[in-house]
PDB file of C-alpha atoms in Angstrom:
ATOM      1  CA  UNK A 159      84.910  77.567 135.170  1.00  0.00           C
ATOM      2  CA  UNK A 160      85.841  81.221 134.675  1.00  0.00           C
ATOM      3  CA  UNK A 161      82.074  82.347 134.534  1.00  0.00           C
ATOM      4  CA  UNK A 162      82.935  84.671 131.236  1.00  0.00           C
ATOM      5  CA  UNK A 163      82.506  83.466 128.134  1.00  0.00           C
ATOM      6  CA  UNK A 164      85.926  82.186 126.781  1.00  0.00           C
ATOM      7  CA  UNK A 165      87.959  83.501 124.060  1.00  0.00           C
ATOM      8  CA  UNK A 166      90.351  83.045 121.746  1.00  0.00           C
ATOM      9  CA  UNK A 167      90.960  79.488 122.686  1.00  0.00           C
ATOM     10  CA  UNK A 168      94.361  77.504 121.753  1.00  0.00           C
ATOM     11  CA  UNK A 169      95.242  74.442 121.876  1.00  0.00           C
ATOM     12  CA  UNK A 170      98.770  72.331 122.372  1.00  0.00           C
ATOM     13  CA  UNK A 171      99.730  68.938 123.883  1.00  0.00           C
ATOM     14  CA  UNK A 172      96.573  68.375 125.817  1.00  0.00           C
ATOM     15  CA  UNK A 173      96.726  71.821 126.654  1.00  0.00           C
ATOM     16  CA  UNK A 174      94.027  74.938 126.125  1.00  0.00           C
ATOM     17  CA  UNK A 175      94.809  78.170 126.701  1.00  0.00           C
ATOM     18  CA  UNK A 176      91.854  81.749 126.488  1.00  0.00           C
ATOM     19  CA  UNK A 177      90.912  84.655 127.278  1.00  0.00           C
ATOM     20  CA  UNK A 178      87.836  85.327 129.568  1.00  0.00           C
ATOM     21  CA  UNK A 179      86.480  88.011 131.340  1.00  0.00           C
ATOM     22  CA  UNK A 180      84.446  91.897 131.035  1.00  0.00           C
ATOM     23  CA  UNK A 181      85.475  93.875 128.037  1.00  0.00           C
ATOM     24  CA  UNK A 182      88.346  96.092 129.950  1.00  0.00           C
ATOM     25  CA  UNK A 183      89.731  92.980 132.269  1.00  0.00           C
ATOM     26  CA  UNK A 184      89.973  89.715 130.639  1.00  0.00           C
ATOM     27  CA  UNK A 185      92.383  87.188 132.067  1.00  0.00           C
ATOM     28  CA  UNK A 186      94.602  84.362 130.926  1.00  0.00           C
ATOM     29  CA  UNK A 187      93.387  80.574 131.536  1.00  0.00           C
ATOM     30  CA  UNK A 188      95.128  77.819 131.136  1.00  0.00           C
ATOM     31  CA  UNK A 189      92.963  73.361 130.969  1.00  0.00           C
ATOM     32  CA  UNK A 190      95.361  71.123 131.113  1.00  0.00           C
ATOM     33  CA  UNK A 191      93.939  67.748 129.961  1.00  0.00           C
ATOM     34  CA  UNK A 192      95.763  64.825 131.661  1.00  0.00           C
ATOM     35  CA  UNK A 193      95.118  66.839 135.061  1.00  0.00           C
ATOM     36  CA  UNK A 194      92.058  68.003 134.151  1.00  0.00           C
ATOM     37  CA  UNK A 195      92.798  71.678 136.303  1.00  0.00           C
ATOM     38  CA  UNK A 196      92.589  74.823 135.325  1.00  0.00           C
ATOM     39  CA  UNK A 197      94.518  77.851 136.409  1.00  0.00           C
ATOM     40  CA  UNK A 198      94.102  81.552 135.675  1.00  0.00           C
ATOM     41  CA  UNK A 199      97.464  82.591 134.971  1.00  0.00           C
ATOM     42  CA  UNK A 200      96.786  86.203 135.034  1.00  0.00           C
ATOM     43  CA  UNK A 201      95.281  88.400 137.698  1.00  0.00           C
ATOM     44  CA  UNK A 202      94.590  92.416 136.826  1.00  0.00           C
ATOM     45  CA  UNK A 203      95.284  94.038 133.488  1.00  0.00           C
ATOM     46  CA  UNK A 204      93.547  93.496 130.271  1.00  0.00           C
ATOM     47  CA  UNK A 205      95.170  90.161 128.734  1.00  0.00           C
ATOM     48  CA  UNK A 206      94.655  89.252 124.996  1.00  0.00           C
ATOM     49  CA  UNK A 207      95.801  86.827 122.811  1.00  0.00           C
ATOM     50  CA  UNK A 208      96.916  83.766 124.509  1.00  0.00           C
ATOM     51  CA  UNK A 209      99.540  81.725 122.737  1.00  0.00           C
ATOM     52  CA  UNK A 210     100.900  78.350 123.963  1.00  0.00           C
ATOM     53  CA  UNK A 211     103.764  75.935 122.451  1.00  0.00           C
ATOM     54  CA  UNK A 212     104.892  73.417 125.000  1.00  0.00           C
ATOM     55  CA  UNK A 213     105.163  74.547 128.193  1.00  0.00           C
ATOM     56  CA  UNK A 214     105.104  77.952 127.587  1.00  0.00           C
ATOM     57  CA  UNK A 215     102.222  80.559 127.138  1.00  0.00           C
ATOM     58  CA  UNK A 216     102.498  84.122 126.238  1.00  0.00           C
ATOM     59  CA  UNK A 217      99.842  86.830 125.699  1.00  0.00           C
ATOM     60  CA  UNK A 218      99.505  90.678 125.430  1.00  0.00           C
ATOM     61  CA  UNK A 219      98.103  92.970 128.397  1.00  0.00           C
ATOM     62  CA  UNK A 220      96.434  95.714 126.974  1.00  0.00           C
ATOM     63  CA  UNK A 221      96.407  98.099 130.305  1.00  0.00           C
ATOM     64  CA  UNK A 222      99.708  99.237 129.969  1.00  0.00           C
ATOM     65  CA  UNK A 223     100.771 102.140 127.401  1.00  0.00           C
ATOM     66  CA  UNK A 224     102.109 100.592 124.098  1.00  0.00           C
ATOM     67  CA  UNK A 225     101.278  96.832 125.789  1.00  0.00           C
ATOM     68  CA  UNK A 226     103.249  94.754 127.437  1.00  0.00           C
ATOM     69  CA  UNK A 227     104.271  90.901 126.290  1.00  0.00           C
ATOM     70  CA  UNK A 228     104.262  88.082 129.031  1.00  0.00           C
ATOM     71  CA  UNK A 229     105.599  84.910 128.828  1.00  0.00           C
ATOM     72  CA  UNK A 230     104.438  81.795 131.698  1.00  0.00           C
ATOM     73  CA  UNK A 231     106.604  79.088 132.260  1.00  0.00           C
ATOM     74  CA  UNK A 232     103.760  76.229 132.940  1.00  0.00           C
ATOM     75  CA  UNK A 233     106.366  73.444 134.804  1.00  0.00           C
ATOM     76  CA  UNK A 234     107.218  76.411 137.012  1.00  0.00           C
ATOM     77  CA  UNK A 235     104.366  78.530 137.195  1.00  0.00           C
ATOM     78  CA  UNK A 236     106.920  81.674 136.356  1.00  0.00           C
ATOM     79  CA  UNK A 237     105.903  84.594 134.449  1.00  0.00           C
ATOM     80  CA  UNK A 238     108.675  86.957 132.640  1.00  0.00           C
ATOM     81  CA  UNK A 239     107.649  90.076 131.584  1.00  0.00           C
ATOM     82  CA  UNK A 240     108.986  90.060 127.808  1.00  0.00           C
ATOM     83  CA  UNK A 241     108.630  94.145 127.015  1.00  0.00           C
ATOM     84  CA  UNK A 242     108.838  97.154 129.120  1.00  0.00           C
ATOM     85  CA  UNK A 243     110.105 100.990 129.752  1.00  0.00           C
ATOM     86  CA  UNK A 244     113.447  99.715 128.409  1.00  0.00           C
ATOM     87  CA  UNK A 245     112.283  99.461 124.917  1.00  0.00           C
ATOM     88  CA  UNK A 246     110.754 102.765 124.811  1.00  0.00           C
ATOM     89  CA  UNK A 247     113.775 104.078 126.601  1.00  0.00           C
ATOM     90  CA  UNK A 248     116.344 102.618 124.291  1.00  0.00           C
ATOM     91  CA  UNK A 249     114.588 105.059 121.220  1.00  0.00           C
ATOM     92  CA  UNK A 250     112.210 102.651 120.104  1.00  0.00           C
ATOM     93  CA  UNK A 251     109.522 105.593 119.745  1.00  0.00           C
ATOM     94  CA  UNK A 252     106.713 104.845 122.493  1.00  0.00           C
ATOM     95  CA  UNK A 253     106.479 101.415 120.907  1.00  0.00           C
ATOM     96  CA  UNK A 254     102.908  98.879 120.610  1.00  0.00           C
ATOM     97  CA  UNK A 255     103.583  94.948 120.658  1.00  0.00           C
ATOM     98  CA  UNK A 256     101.420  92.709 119.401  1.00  0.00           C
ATOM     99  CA  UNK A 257     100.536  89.714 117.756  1.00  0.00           C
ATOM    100  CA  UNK A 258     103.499  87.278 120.379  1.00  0.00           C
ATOM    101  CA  UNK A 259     104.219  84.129 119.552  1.00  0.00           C
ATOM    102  CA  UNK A 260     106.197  81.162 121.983  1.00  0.00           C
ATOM    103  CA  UNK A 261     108.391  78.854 120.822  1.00  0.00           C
ATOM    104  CA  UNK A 262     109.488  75.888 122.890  1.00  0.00           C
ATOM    105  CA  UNK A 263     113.243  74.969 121.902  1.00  0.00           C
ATOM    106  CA  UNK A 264     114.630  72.410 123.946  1.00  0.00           C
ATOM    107  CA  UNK A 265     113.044  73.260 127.134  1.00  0.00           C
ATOM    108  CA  UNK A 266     113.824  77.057 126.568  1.00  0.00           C
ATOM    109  CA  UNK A 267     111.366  79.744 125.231  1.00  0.00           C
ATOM    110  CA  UNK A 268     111.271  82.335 122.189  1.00  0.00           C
ATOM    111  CA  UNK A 269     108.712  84.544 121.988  1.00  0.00           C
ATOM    112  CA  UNK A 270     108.390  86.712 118.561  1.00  0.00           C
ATOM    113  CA  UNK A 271     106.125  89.859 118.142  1.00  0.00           C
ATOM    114  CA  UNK A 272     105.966  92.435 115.911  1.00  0.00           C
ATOM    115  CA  UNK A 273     105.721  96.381 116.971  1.00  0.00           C
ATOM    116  CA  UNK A 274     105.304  99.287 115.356  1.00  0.00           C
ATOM    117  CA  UNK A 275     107.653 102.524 116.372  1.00  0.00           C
ATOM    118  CA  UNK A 276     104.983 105.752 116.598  1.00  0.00           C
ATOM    119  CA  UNK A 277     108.888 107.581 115.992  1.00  0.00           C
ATOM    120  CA  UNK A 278     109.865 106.196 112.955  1.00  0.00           C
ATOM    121  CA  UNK A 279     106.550 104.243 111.643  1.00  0.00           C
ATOM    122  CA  UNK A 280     108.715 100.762 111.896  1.00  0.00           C
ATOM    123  CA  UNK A 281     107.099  97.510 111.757  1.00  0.00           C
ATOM    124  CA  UNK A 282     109.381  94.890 112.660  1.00  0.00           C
ATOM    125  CA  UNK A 283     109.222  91.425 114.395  1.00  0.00           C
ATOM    126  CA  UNK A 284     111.684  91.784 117.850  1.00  0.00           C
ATOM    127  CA  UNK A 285     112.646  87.645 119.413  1.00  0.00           C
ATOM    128  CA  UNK A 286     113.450  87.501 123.069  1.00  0.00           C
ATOM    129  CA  UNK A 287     114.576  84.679 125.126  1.00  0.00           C
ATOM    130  CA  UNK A 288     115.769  83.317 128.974  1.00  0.00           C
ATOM    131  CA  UNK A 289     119.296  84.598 129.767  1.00  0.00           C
ATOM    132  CA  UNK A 290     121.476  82.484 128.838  1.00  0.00           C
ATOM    133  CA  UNK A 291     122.682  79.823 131.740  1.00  0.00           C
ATOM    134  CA  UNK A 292     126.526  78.965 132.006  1.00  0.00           C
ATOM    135  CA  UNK A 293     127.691  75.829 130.528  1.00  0.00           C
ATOM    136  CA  UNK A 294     129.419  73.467 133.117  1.00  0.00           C
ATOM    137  CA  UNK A 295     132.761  73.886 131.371  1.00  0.00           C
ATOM    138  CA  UNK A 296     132.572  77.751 131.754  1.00  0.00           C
ATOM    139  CA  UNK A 297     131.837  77.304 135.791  1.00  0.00           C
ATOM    140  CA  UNK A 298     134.318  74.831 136.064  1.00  0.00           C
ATOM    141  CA  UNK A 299     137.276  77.702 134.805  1.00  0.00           C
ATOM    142  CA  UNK A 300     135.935  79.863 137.132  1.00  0.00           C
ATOM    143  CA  UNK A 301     135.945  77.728 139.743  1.00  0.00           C
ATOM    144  CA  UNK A 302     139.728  77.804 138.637  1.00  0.00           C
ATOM    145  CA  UNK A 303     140.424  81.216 138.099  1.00  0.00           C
ATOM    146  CA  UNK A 304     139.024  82.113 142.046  1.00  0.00           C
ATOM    147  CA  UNK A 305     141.172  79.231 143.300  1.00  0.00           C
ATOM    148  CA  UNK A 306     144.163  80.226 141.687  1.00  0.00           C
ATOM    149  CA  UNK A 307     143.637  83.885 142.976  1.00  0.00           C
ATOM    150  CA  UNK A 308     142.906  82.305 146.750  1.00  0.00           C
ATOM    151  CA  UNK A 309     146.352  80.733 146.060  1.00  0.00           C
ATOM    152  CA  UNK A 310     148.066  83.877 145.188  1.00  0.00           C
ATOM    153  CA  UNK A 311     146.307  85.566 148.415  1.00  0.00           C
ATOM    154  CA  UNK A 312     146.929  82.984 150.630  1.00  0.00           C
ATOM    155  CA  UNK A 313     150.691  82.420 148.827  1.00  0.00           C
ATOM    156  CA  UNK A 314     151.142  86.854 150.063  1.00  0.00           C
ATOM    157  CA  UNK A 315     150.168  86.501 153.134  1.00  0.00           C
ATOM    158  CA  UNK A 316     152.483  84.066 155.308  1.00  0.00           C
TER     159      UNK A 316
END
């Protein structure tokens, strides 16, 4: 389907995920069985290492300096960039990612890699996530707290 020989091939729930394309510009594909479609979930950059877990697949794009770690939401055909200047920026040392890993929790991704810091020679393993979304009780007190000041506003000015 891709006309490259695929790479790097994994497999979850019915699910394949690899790598395919020239030696400087492979791209992500993703087989889902039960459909039996495939999609190319990136388009440019030089994408490595496809992981999936659920509905979520992550991979590395090797164009960028120090690599950059994606993350595609597969229900909504999202994709979150996971690392970027901000690392580098917050004295991480011109940092490389590799090696990602996705985790589906209850609907919700993880993705784990490890990077090493050129600065300091640090190998570590970093975890991101989705922000986190408000529980209903936490909207509900807002909801509260804005009546109560429209009360107050209203209240000052009759």
């Amino acid at each position: 389907a891709t006309g490259n020989a695929a790479l790097d091939p994994k497999v979850h729930n019915g699910r394949v995920v690899w790598e395919a394309g020239p030696m400087l510009g492979s791209q992500i594909y993703l087989y889902d069985c039960s459909s039996a479609t495939t999609v190319q979930i990136t388009s440019g950059g030089d994408n490595r290492d496809p992981q999936i877990n659920g509905n979520y697949v992550t991979w590395v794009d090797l164009s960028a300096p120090g690599y950059d770690i994606y993350v595609y939401d597969i229900a909504n055909a999202m994709t979150t960039l996971i690392t970027d200047a901000s690392w580098t920026q917050a004295g991480n040392g011109n940092p490389t990612y590799g090696n990602p890993q996705v985790y589906d929790i209850g609907g919700d991704w993880v993705v784990t890699w490890a990077y090493s810091d050129s600065t300091h020679g640090i190998s570590a393993i970093a975890v991101a996530g989705p922000a986190p979304i408000p529980e209903p009780g936490t909207l509900c007190l807002v909801g509260f707290a804005l009546a109560g000041v429209a009360g107050v506003v209203r209240k000052r000015l009759r």
